[in-house]
């Protein structure tokens, strides 16, 4: 049985990550697996794949969660328990894993709509071929639901830790964002 | 043998007829692989070197005018690929191939460097930089090439290091950390070498850095001097007009109030230097242009003129001390900054007298012509691209203004033909809206203060433009299918070479813009071409790897062309 996100949130609220002085990497990884999967495939469609994600991006996100620059009811209290070195250990671990294959499908017209959005937002100037590099996250092969949620969260000013994305996403209509999500999820991971 | 003699005759014709800017040819002829190290004399006389291509932009003056004419208007139709080398990295390529005695040095995205046999394309060595875990860069994982001196090859890296390699083996000799990548510093520009100094600027204007140009010791990598492109007093004169005299609609009173409240914003004011300086050995000065202020679109957090962003700056070669500057756009909120490398050449001043001048092509679409003595502006050219509603301030909803934020002329270097007294620029036409959204400094993350967004329904295109730098008039202009980014080369053969995002690499008649030759490179030819001669055979070479910024098709080819037998 898979737990609903709200239930997961309640569990993690009740079982926070170990305090900094009690940090044991294996224990923390077990905690992460609850949502991000034992094999790298997350338990929910709008949770991100973090196996094989860029080290510095993961580290930065943990720090942003901790500082509530990126606010999330599950991740913020967990990340708040990690000091910088512990966040780096976790980021190093996940960056060293193999990105999992997931199934994603394009709908008719998605590619054209997505490319139009990419041109408008000049996305490739930072994201290149979508494979990620250091502080730029890998988007290729990411979960559709997570990509969709993330871009909408920027557009709707829910996610605030990369403020320039807000202006960019506000230029894109929701249909373009949906097509872009499906498109990115189907880009080959290199 | 016949070809060698032909080349010699063309060289002789070039130098005999060479008028005011006749180039001085180096004395030693090039035989492949004689392993002669690169001397300061060779570097200083590169403008007349019809064998090698020793500097990113051809010579210290950065004319990108190659003085050989074996390939010329009458025979360029016979230009064919001599060889194609495929690098390990399929991604954006902006490298200017450097050629020393038949050995070519090229770089790729993510800081791979290769030495190749320039006659055959055969790989001699391959260096892959051990990239650190933190890189922060804009706009693509690019590298624009190496500098050479002595027996060393120098390259800047995305993790903000300068590395020195053994030119014969590719073995790393030393590396030095230029700045902190976590704070937004990175290197994509090619370094320049003068005597015992390696000069290099920094990226980071999109991340709240404080820009600089630094000089490092060629032997040890130790820092010799630093010029901060942002002075501690960055306020300036509260200029209300740009360099062309147009009102920029600044709210000076609001800026003064902000300055009183928050102080000088110099510590995070940007001011990257993306391209090589022009070096004047006669006056011991270097001239470079400084990029945009941070954050790009939000002026509310950075009151004042934001010196020396969007400026031509000259400093003393030996000390890095300030000499002079001219700011094109004070308090820029459009990212229409200065990135294309400046050129030193003789120009007419207002009185019609020949003076030492500096040329720079702006994202605004103007070629600016300066007096080298004091950096003052002599003239600016006709606009090479449409300008509409300048200077409309960015709004929360997005305001349309032309040019778009990529220009005009982006980082792409110009070339000149001193005989025609023309400068050649490649331009973009990309209609955009400018949106402002104020956010505090996000500590090394992208900090644009809004966004510039391409208007998808409006047509984009580019052009190749020749400008008479003595008058500012456009001599000829050729439109291209796509916005242009990469660079251009002029030769004594009466040609200019430049490539396009659709893969076309073309030669034009430099006197009138007539297209004389084209080749489909298979990926965006968005890098500056070079030319060289080995064993009497002239080649033209270009990298075709596409472009990340404009999302042109990526590739990994270095393609050298020569005349068919």
XYZ file of C-alpha atoms in Angstrom:
755
model
C 0.000 0.000 0.000
C 1.283 3.463 -0.879
C 0.780 6.251 1.584
C -0.826 9.475 0.497
C 1.406 12.541 0.686
C -0.571 13.987 3.571
C -0.024 10.814 5.545
C 3.665 10.857 4.726
C 3.865 14.437 5.931
C 2.291 13.492 9.216
C 4.703 10.617 9.706
C 7.755 12.775 9.011
C 6.430 15.533 11.202
C 6.276 12.987 13.981
C 9.649 11.444 13.129
C 12.034 14.267 12.320
C 15.517 13.641 11.006
C 18.213 12.963 13.518
C 19.649 15.971 15.241
C 23.041 16.990 13.910
C 24.998 15.261 16.648
C 23.128 11.978 16.106
C 23.620 11.928 12.354
C 24.165 8.462 10.875
C 24.171 8.479 7.094
C 22.504 5.091 6.708
C 19.657 6.096 8.988
C 19.089 9.297 7.079
C 19.140 7.460 3.760
C 16.455 5.140 5.064
C 14.384 8.174 5.847
C 14.906 9.545 2.317
C 13.894 6.247 0.743
C 10.450 6.581 2.239
C 9.568 9.087 -0.449
C 12.390 9.003 -2.984
C 12.370 5.236 -3.327
C 14.652 2.359 -2.534
C 15.651 2.113 -6.172
C 15.490 5.784 -7.012
C 11.905 5.780 -8.248
C 9.880 8.076 -5.986
C 6.724 6.904 -4.276
C 4.581 9.694 -5.705
C 4.491 11.199 -9.191
C 5.156 14.708 -7.961
C 8.172 13.757 -5.857
C 11.493 14.333 -7.585
C 14.010 11.750 -8.666
C 17.159 12.555 -6.721
C 19.251 9.490 -7.573
C 21.884 10.776 -9.977
C 20.879 14.394 -9.457
C 23.663 16.990 -9.406
C 25.602 17.138 -6.149
C 25.670 20.894 -5.748
C 22.018 21.255 -6.697
C 20.926 18.716 -4.072
C 23.144 20.364 -1.473
C 21.765 23.798 -2.300
C 18.189 22.592 -2.088
C 18.787 21.031 1.310
C 20.213 24.309 2.538
C 17.299 26.219 1.036
C 14.780 23.888 2.670
C 16.523 24.329 5.968
C 16.429 28.103 5.658
C 12.858 27.947 4.331
C 13.902 29.733 1.169
C 12.216 26.702 -0.347
C 9.335 25.788 1.897
C 7.938 22.276 2.052
C 6.085 20.668 4.894
C 8.032 17.430 4.598
C 11.476 18.555 3.554
C 11.905 21.750 5.552
C 11.869 20.148 9.009
C 14.077 17.294 7.841
C 16.686 19.521 6.215
C 16.703 21.875 9.187
C 18.413 19.135 11.203
C 21.411 18.871 8.884
C 24.497 20.984 9.142
C 26.463 21.860 5.999
C 28.742 18.824 6.124
C 25.840 16.445 6.645
C 23.933 18.008 3.758
C 27.023 17.543 1.608
C 27.283 13.883 2.581
C 23.704 13.274 1.540
C 24.156 15.203 -1.706
C 27.297 13.241 -2.511
C 25.482 9.978 -1.906
C 22.555 10.746 -4.174
C 24.718 12.298 -6.897
C 26.666 9.045 -7.043
C 23.581 6.906 -7.686
C 22.282 5.888 -11.105
C 19.340 7.865 -12.428
C 16.386 5.471 -12.777
C 14.400 4.917 -15.941
C 10.797 5.952 -15.707
C 7.994 5.801 -18.206
C 6.780 9.049 -19.733
C 4.828 9.733 -22.890
C 4.405 12.683 -25.175
C 1.054 13.857 -26.393
C 0.514 15.005 -29.940
C 1.957 18.469 -30.464
C 3.919 18.484 -27.195
C 7.314 18.839 -28.795
C 6.356 21.874 -30.870
C 4.654 23.564 -27.927
C 7.582 22.789 -25.638
C 10.164 24.085 -28.082
C 8.218 27.297 -28.469
C 8.237 27.711 -24.697
C 11.944 26.898 -24.531
C 12.678 29.551 -27.132
C 10.542 32.129 -25.357
C 12.099 31.493 -21.967
C 15.623 30.988 -23.322
C 15.701 27.902 -21.119
C 18.674 26.289 -22.862
C 20.897 29.233 -21.907
C 21.124 27.703 -18.423
C 19.707 24.203 -18.804
C 21.620 23.315 -21.959
C 20.700 19.807 -23.028
C 18.747 19.205 -19.803
C 21.357 16.897 -18.295
C 22.246 19.161 -15.372
C 25.590 20.510 -14.227
C 26.559 21.483 -10.698
C 23.923 23.972 -9.532
C 21.730 23.351 -12.604
C 19.465 20.324 -11.987
C 19.051 17.469 -14.400
C 15.602 17.760 -15.942
C 15.944 15.048 -18.574
C 13.983 11.987 -17.462
C 12.550 13.663 -14.365
C 9.019 12.784 -13.259
C 6.299 14.569 -15.227
C 4.294 15.362 -12.119
C 7.245 16.897 -10.347
C 8.248 18.973 -13.348
C 4.698 20.230 -13.708
C 4.357 21.033 -10.024
C 7.711 22.801 -9.930
C 7.060 25.058 -12.899
C 3.567 25.901 -11.663
C 4.934 26.567 -8.190
C 7.344 29.074 -9.698
C 4.621 30.638 -11.794
C 2.249 30.913 -8.834
C 4.961 32.190 -6.492
C 4.808 29.160 -4.251
C 8.427 28.218 -4.773
C 10.644 31.215 -4.081
C 14.238 29.986 -3.946
C 15.057 30.698 -7.610
C 13.261 33.988 -8.025
C 14.137 34.615 -11.659
C 12.205 31.500 -12.626
C 9.052 33.224 -11.443
C 9.230 35.864 -14.172
C 10.106 33.288 -16.785
C 7.291 30.920 -15.854
C 4.747 33.702 -15.761
C 5.388 34.147 -19.486
C 4.269 30.575 -20.173
C 0.641 29.451 -20.205
C -0.347 26.336 -18.303
C -0.746 24.238 -21.440
C 2.817 25.066 -22.465
C 4.075 24.169 -19.014
C 2.251 20.844 -19.188
C 3.686 20.067 -22.617
C 7.133 21.117 -21.445
C 6.858 18.766 -18.466
C 6.025 15.800 -20.678
C 8.738 16.766 -23.141
C 11.487 17.027 -20.528
C 10.460 13.750 -18.922
C 11.045 11.990 -22.231
C 14.462 13.503 -23.000
C 17.113 10.808 -22.886
C 19.375 10.788 -19.877
C 23.017 10.898 -20.989
C 55.394 23.812 -55.348
C 53.230 25.795 -57.704
C 50.777 26.402 -54.902
C 53.589 27.502 -52.622
C 54.784 29.969 -55.212
C 51.252 31.178 -55.725
C 50.934 31.763 -52.024
C 54.204 33.640 -51.997
C 53.060 35.847 -54.839
C 49.808 36.604 -53.067
C 51.679 37.429 -49.892
C 53.989 39.722 -51.799
C 51.073 41.416 -53.507
C 49.352 41.909 -50.187
C 52.297 43.512 -48.515
C 53.322 45.652 -51.453
C 49.806 47.024 -51.838
C 49.191 47.052 -48.139
C 48.500 50.796 -47.807
C 48.288 52.300 -44.345
C 47.927 49.106 -42.407
C 50.396 46.946 -44.278
C 51.180 43.988 -42.097
C 54.626 42.841 -41.165
C 55.269 39.215 -41.959
C 57.233 37.129 -39.519
C 60.556 36.071 -40.891
C 60.490 32.357 -40.315
C 58.423 30.242 -42.636
C 56.268 27.605 -41.101
C 57.280 24.017 -41.424
C 55.003 21.634 -39.651
C 55.975 20.642 -36.178
C 59.307 22.375 -35.857
C 58.316 22.871 -32.207
C 59.498 26.429 -32.157
C 58.069 27.879 -28.966
C 55.941 30.998 -29.159
C 58.083 34.046 -28.515
C 56.906 37.479 -27.496
C 58.179 38.732 -30.837
C 55.890 36.284 -32.628
C 52.931 37.347 -30.505
C 53.676 41.025 -31.073
C 53.979 40.596 -34.828
C 51.027 38.266 -35.277
C 49.119 40.787 -37.385
C 51.589 40.148 -40.184
C 52.003 36.437 -39.627
C 50.591 34.690 -42.674
C 51.363 31.258 -41.241
C 50.119 31.112 -37.697
C 46.996 32.214 -35.843
C 48.415 33.062 -32.443
C 45.712 35.050 -30.686
C 42.008 34.474 -30.120
C 41.290 37.458 -32.311
C 44.305 37.141 -34.563
C 46.657 39.682 -33.014
C 46.994 42.048 -30.062
C 44.920 44.647 -31.897
C 42.177 42.013 -32.292
C 41.519 42.841 -35.935
C 40.760 39.252 -36.940
C 42.303 40.214 -40.281
C 44.379 37.332 -41.590
C 47.091 38.596 -43.930
C 47.272 35.659 -46.381
C 45.448 35.659 -49.682
C 46.006 32.255 -51.218
C 42.286 31.726 -50.643
C 40.665 34.712 -52.288
C 37.601 35.980 -54.091
C 38.571 34.339 -57.358
C 39.121 30.815 -56.043
C 37.079 30.515 -52.859
C 34.487 28.584 -54.849
C 37.017 25.731 -54.785
C 37.211 25.624 -50.995
C 36.634 22.083 -49.695
C 36.931 20.331 -46.347
C 40.496 19.181 -45.761
C 39.596 17.290 -42.604
C 37.011 17.046 -39.846
C 37.948 16.338 -36.257
C 35.265 15.220 -33.828
C 35.774 16.076 -30.195
C 34.526 13.992 -27.291
C 31.996 16.642 -26.266
C 28.804 17.241 -28.234
C 27.866 20.679 -26.988
C 28.072 24.373 -27.674
C 31.436 25.371 -29.213
C 32.834 28.887 -29.145
C 36.519 28.140 -29.562
C 38.846 30.166 -31.761
C 41.377 27.658 -33.090
C 44.955 28.741 -32.351
C 47.665 27.526 -34.721
C 51.386 27.452 -33.979
C 53.700 26.011 -36.579
C 51.146 23.588 -37.887
C 49.845 22.536 -34.474
C 46.265 23.561 -33.696
C 44.833 24.046 -30.231
C 41.062 23.940 -29.724
C 38.761 23.666 -26.739
C 35.227 22.412 -26.113
C 32.420 22.881 -23.647
C 33.317 21.617 -20.166
C 36.995 22.453 -20.735
C 38.442 19.774 -22.887
C 41.467 20.948 -24.892
C 42.998 19.263 -27.908
C 46.198 19.618 -29.890
C 45.801 18.579 -33.513
C 47.971 18.288 -36.579
C 46.650 21.291 -38.493
C 47.386 19.593 -41.836
C 45.438 16.413 -41.166
C 43.299 16.857 -38.062
C 45.107 14.002 -36.348
C 44.919 14.231 -32.569
C 48.215 14.832 -30.780
C 46.902 15.133 -27.231
C 43.663 15.563 -25.324
C 43.347 17.300 -21.965
C 40.183 16.996 -19.893
C 39.967 19.378 -16.995
C 39.153 17.758 -13.656
C 36.154 19.955 -12.991
C 35.393 20.848 -9.406
C 31.963 20.044 -7.970
C 30.750 23.635 -8.080
C 30.332 25.599 -11.274
C 28.123 28.614 -11.862
C 27.988 29.964 -15.360
C 25.968 31.685 -18.009
C 25.127 31.001 -20.881
C 26.161 27.461 -21.617
C 29.195 25.397 -20.560
C 31.328 27.226 -23.089
C 34.967 27.873 -23.631
C 36.357 30.285 -26.171
C 39.845 28.865 -26.529
C 43.417 29.005 -25.331
C 46.291 31.441 -25.235
C 49.796 30.310 -26.173
C 53.211 31.509 -25.069
C 56.594 29.846 -24.822
C 55.913 26.140 -24.516
C 52.656 26.625 -22.645
C 48.964 26.666 -23.424
C 46.616 28.523 -21.053
C 42.897 27.962 -20.510
C 40.272 29.363 -18.124
C 37.753 26.898 -16.679
C 34.120 26.804 -15.652
C 35.148 26.262 -12.039
C 36.989 29.591 -12.199
C 40.545 28.341 -12.529
C 43.384 29.190 -14.858
C 45.387 26.185 -16.009
C 48.716 26.037 -17.812
C 49.440 23.026 -20.011
C 52.595 21.752 -21.666
C 52.054 22.600 -25.328
C 53.799 19.426 -26.486
C 52.084 16.915 -24.216
C 48.955 18.519 -22.781
C 50.188 17.756 -19.288
C 49.007 20.240 -16.708
C 51.877 22.342 -15.368
C 50.004 24.469 -12.854
C 46.562 25.720 -11.983
C 45.414 28.653 -9.944
C 42.003 29.457 -8.475
C 40.949 32.781 -9.911
C 37.796 33.307 -7.836
C 35.095 31.455 -5.902
C 32.670 29.568 -8.194
C 30.050 29.220 -5.455
C 29.640 33.000 -5.592
C 28.992 33.009 -9.318
C 32.468 33.342 -10.830
C 33.431 31.242 -13.836
C 35.640 31.420 -16.901
C 34.580 30.950 -20.487
C 36.811 33.518 -22.174
C 40.163 32.706 -23.674
C 43.083 34.247 -21.786
C 45.578 36.614 -23.421
C 49.319 36.501 -22.881
C 51.618 39.506 -22.901
C 55.253 38.919 -21.988
C 55.194 37.182 -18.598
C 51.528 37.872 -17.891
C 48.342 35.932 -18.554
C 45.369 38.306 -18.623
C 41.857 37.084 -17.927
C 38.523 38.553 -16.829
C 35.533 36.750 -15.358
C 31.940 35.756 -16.016
C 29.288 36.293 -13.394
C 27.272 39.397 -14.190
C 24.141 37.280 -13.869
C 25.076 36.166 -10.354
C 25.986 39.249 -8.359
C 29.757 39.055 -8.584
C 32.209 41.953 -8.469
C 34.000 41.772 -11.803
C 37.693 42.091 -12.564
C 40.550 41.641 -14.987
C 43.575 39.918 -13.481
C 47.137 39.307 -14.591
C 48.914 36.086 -13.593
C 52.549 35.064 -13.922
C 53.010 32.739 -16.895
C 55.565 30.600 -15.043
C 53.921 30.213 -11.667
C 50.299 31.253 -11.906
C 50.796 33.808 -9.170
C 48.659 36.901 -9.359
C 50.485 40.020 -10.510
C 47.693 42.600 -10.489
C 43.906 42.961 -10.353
C 41.707 45.659 -11.782
C 38.258 45.677 -10.204
C 35.765 46.548 -12.919
C 33.493 47.893 -10.192
C 35.137 50.669 -8.148
C 34.134 51.200 -4.533
C 32.506 54.425 -5.675
C 30.362 53.179 -8.561
C 27.946 56.123 -8.587
C 29.378 58.170 -11.447
C 27.836 61.369 -12.780
C 24.128 60.448 -12.772
C 24.065 60.308 -16.560
C 20.589 60.628 -18.014
C 21.519 59.916 -21.636
C 23.278 56.990 -23.236
C 26.411 57.388 -25.351
C 24.267 58.191 -28.382
C 22.393 60.972 -26.580
C 19.079 59.239 -25.941
C 17.235 59.683 -22.671
C 17.219 56.546 -20.534
C 14.324 57.646 -18.327
C 16.160 57.261 -15.057
C 14.504 58.441 -11.870
C 17.577 60.131 -10.456
C 15.881 61.397 -7.290
C 14.656 57.908 -6.426
C 18.129 56.525 -7.062
C 19.721 59.139 -4.803
C 17.279 58.269 -2.055
C 18.074 54.576 -2.494
C 21.794 55.310 -2.389
C 21.383 57.200 0.883
C 19.483 54.267 2.343
C 21.470 51.272 1.099
C 24.901 52.651 0.248
C 27.040 51.915 -2.771
C 26.115 48.515 -4.254
C 29.626 47.772 -5.595
C 30.145 44.429 -3.869
C 27.502 42.588 -5.910
C 27.291 44.892 -8.924
C 28.429 42.446 -11.603
C 30.612 43.848 -14.363
C 31.917 40.658 -15.940
C 34.503 40.742 -18.692
C 33.616 38.142 -21.301
C 36.162 38.665 -24.002
C 39.834 39.343 -24.569
C 41.378 42.772 -24.154
C 43.033 44.569 -27.041
C 46.675 45.214 -26.174
C 48.588 48.327 -27.218
C 52.262 47.582 -26.676
C 53.210 51.087 -27.788
C 51.369 52.798 -24.950
C 51.442 49.779 -22.612
C 47.659 49.837 -22.267
C 44.984 47.187 -22.490
C 41.435 47.971 -23.606
C 38.462 45.800 -22.705
C 34.720 46.119 -22.342
C 32.794 45.479 -19.142
C 29.431 43.706 -19.053
C 26.132 44.345 -17.348
C 25.356 45.352 -13.783
C 23.726 42.842 -11.401
C 20.847 42.273 -11.227
C 20.360 42.734 -14.934
C 16.866 44.198 -15.038
C 16.303 45.607 -11.574
C 17.895 49.006 -11.118
C 16.191 49.697 -7.800
C 18.844 47.740 -5.891
C 21.804 49.441 -7.519
C 21.492 53.233 -7.588
C 23.997 55.233 -9.581
C 25.671 54.875 -12.963
C 27.036 51.474 -11.892
C 30.585 52.184 -13.029
C 32.280 50.644 -15.016
C 29.539 48.357 -16.260
C 28.600 48.692 -19.939
C 31.853 50.528 -20.593
C 35.028 50.543 -22.598
C 37.878 50.642 -20.074
C 41.624 51.101 -20.520
C 44.162 50.128 -17.860
C 47.933 50.134 -17.635
C 49.360 46.844 -18.913
C 52.055 46.637 -16.240
C 50.091 47.649 -13.165
C 46.388 47.342 -13.939
C 45.905 50.974 -12.960
C 42.898 52.769 -14.424
C 43.584 54.950 -17.469
C 40.239 55.952 -18.978
C 36.734 54.730 -19.677
C 33.580 55.558 -21.558
C 30.238 54.231 -20.389
C 27.761 53.373 -23.150
C 24.716 52.885 -20.922
C 24.677 54.134 -17.347
C 22.459 52.185 -14.955
C 21.570 49.618 -17.637
C 18.279 47.778 -16.966
C 18.111 45.933 -20.307
C 21.303 43.843 -20.315
C 22.303 45.633 -23.507
C 25.859 45.566 -22.321
C 29.325 45.517 -23.840
C 30.748 42.094 -24.648
C 32.203 41.968 -28.168
C 35.977 42.432 -27.911
C 37.405 45.850 -28.810
C 39.686 46.424 -31.787
C 42.612 48.830 -32.104
C 43.035 50.410 -35.527
C 43.622 53.722 -37.247
C 40.430 55.742 -37.652
C 39.474 59.205 -38.800
C 38.684 61.618 -36.002
C 36.101 64.401 -36.212
C 38.605 66.562 -38.119
C 39.295 63.835 -40.645
C 42.753 63.086 -39.254
C 44.081 59.569 -38.753
C 44.254 58.728 -35.061
C 44.601 55.561 -33.068
C 41.078 54.385 -32.430
C 39.146 51.669 -30.631
C 36.137 49.935 -32.185
C 33.466 48.127 -30.221
C 30.211 46.607 -31.428
C 27.400 46.909 -28.893
C 24.321 44.859 -28.174
C 22.571 48.116 -28.993
C 23.426 47.461 -32.641
C 25.874 50.352 -32.948
C 29.569 50.191 -33.707
C 31.233 52.681 -31.382
C 34.429 54.402 -32.540
C 36.664 55.788 -29.791
C 39.824 57.833 -29.567
C 42.387 55.518 -27.960
C 44.053 58.404 -26.144
C 41.231 59.104 -23.722
C 38.515 56.540 -24.589
C 36.264 59.372 -25.786
C 33.646 58.622 -28.402
C 34.383 59.910 -31.897
C 31.240 58.553 -33.510
C 28.772 55.706 -33.502
C 27.445 53.888 -36.516
C 24.003 53.640 -37.957
C 21.991 51.023 -36.102
C 22.668 47.611 -37.632
C 19.375 46.159 -36.330
C 15.918 47.612 -35.676
C 15.683 49.811 -32.592
C 12.189 50.477 -31.292
C 11.032 52.349 -28.210
C 14.476 52.804 -26.721
C 14.707 53.239 -23.766
C 11.422 51.813 -22.494
C 11.830 50.787 -18.876
C 11.094 47.168 -17.921
C 7.720 46.660 -16.251
C 6.120 44.007 -14.058
C 4.006 42.892 -17.006
C 6.831 42.950 -19.562
C 7.592 45.827 -21.941
C 8.606 45.333 -25.549
C 11.704 47.128 -26.761
C 14.206 46.478 -29.530
C 16.908 45.281 -29.643
C 16.273 42.266 -27.437
C 18.710 41.550 -24.639
C 21.036 39.440 -26.799
C 21.648 42.353 -29.174
C 22.625 43.602 -31.757
C 26.084 42.162 -31.403
C 26.536 39.604 -28.624
C 29.960 38.336 -27.548
C 30.785 37.690 -31.208
C 34.045 39.364 -32.198
C 34.142 41.682 -35.200
C 36.828 41.641 -37.886
C 38.157 44.545 -39.881
C 39.705 45.012 -43.293
C 42.099 47.953 -42.870
C 42.380 48.348 -46.609
C 38.629 48.855 -47.052
C 38.465 50.604 -43.661
C 35.455 48.493 -42.912
C 34.528 46.597 -39.783
C 32.366 43.484 -40.046
C 29.827 42.568 -37.394
C 27.261 39.803 -37.022
C 23.960 40.761 -35.448
C 20.844 39.304 -33.875
C 17.298 40.478 -34.272
C 15.294 38.853 -31.469
C 12.266 40.830 -30.297
C 11.855 40.537 -26.526
C 9.895 41.837 -23.617
C 11.688 43.137 -20.541
C 10.157 42.226 -17.186
C 11.357 43.492 -13.825
C 10.842 41.670 -10.559
C 12.856 42.818 -7.586
C 14.424 40.191 -5.361
C 17.330 40.440 -2.937
C 20.758 38.986 -3.757
C 20.290 35.183 -3.756
C 23.935 34.359 -2.908
C 25.363 32.993 -6.090
C 22.125 31.971 -7.770
C 20.920 33.467 -11.012
C 20.010 37.077 -10.277
C 18.438 38.769 -13.257
C 15.883 40.839 -11.355
C 13.217 39.711 -13.773
C 13.412 38.195 -17.229
C 13.894 38.997 -20.870
C 11.592 36.831 -22.916
C 11.612 36.191 -26.619
C 8.273 37.047 -28.232
C 7.484 33.764 -29.976
C 5.175 35.221 -32.605
C 7.690 37.734 -33.912
C 10.178 36.823 -36.584
C 13.824 36.432 -35.628
C 16.712 36.879 -38.010
C 20.281 38.053 -38.229
C 22.628 39.910 -40.474
C 26.228 40.402 -41.472
C 27.010 44.097 -41.595
C 29.996 46.043 -42.887
C 30.447 49.455 -41.320
C 32.754 52.204 -42.530
C 34.417 53.145 -39.275
C 35.564 56.501 -40.618
C 31.984 57.632 -41.176
C 29.737 55.257 -39.241
C 27.804 54.433 -42.398
C 26.717 50.912 -43.230
C 28.617 49.896 -46.379
C 26.708 46.684 -46.969
C 24.450 44.324 -45.104
C 23.329 40.748 -45.753
C 20.378 39.255 -43.913
C 20.547 35.726 -42.507
C 17.839 33.238 -41.686
C 18.622 33.120 -37.989
C 20.060 35.442 -35.353
C 23.843 35.478 -35.651
C 26.232 34.514 -32.877
C 29.820 33.269 -33.122
C 32.264 35.537 -34.867
C 33.795 36.554 -38.137
C 37.141 36.520 -39.904
C 38.406 38.826 -42.657
C 41.321 37.936 -44.895
C 43.652 39.656 -47.304
C 42.016 37.525 -49.968
C 39.108 39.953 -49.948
C 36.885 37.599 -47.965
C 34.948 37.443 -44.765
C 33.962 34.098 -43.246
C 31.186 33.541 -40.750
C 28.808 30.766 -39.722
C 25.146 30.432 -38.797
C 23.015 28.455 -36.378
C 21.552 26.402 -39.205
C 25.014 24.993 -39.922
C 25.865 27.129 -42.917
C 29.411 28.428 -43.034
C 29.791 31.134 -45.680
C 32.348 33.307 -47.410
C 31.428 36.798 -48.572
C 33.215 39.319 -50.720
C 34.451 41.758 -48.089
C 34.002 44.728 -50.410
C 30.324 44.261 -51.201
C 28.829 41.351 -49.250
C 28.300 39.065 -52.221
C 28.083 35.459 -51.063
C 30.835 33.508 -52.807
C 30.816 30.132 -51.073
C 28.912 28.096 -48.504
C 29.226 24.772 -46.702
C 26.741 22.914 -44.523
C 28.588 22.021 -41.316
C 25.866 19.785 -39.887
C 25.544 21.722 -36.607
C 25.545 25.387 -35.710
C 28.731 27.083 -36.928
C 28.650 29.488 -33.993
C 32.335 30.014 -33.319
C 34.875 32.526 -34.624
C 36.796 31.149 -37.627
C 40.597 31.201 -37.888
C 43.018 30.825 -40.791
C 46.564 29.510 -41.089
C 49.116 28.285 -43.588
C 51.208 25.153 -43.307
C 53.797 24.105 -45.858
C 52.466 26.656 -48.300
C 48.809 25.657 -48.023
C 46.280 28.087 -46.544
C 43.390 26.761 -44.492
C 40.274 28.236 -42.913
C 38.955 26.471 -39.818
C 35.785 26.740 -37.781
C 34.164 24.837 -34.917
C 30.610 23.641 -35.490
C 29.100 22.771 -32.131
C 25.952 24.864 -32.071
C 25.031 27.269 -29.327
C 23.394 26.761 -25.946
C 22.140 30.300 -25.550
C 20.132 30.292 -28.763
C 19.568 26.525 -28.717
C 21.197 25.963 -32.109
C 21.875 22.361 -33.010
C 24.827 20.978 -31.058
C 27.726 19.149 -32.614
C 31.390 18.398 -32.026
C 33.184 19.113 -35.292
C 36.302 21.103 -36.013
C 36.323 21.561 -39.775
C 39.343 22.785 -41.731
C 38.969 23.884 -45.342
C 41.508 24.347 -48.085
C 41.478 24.766 -51.847
C 40.748 21.669 -53.882
C 43.631 20.451 -56.002
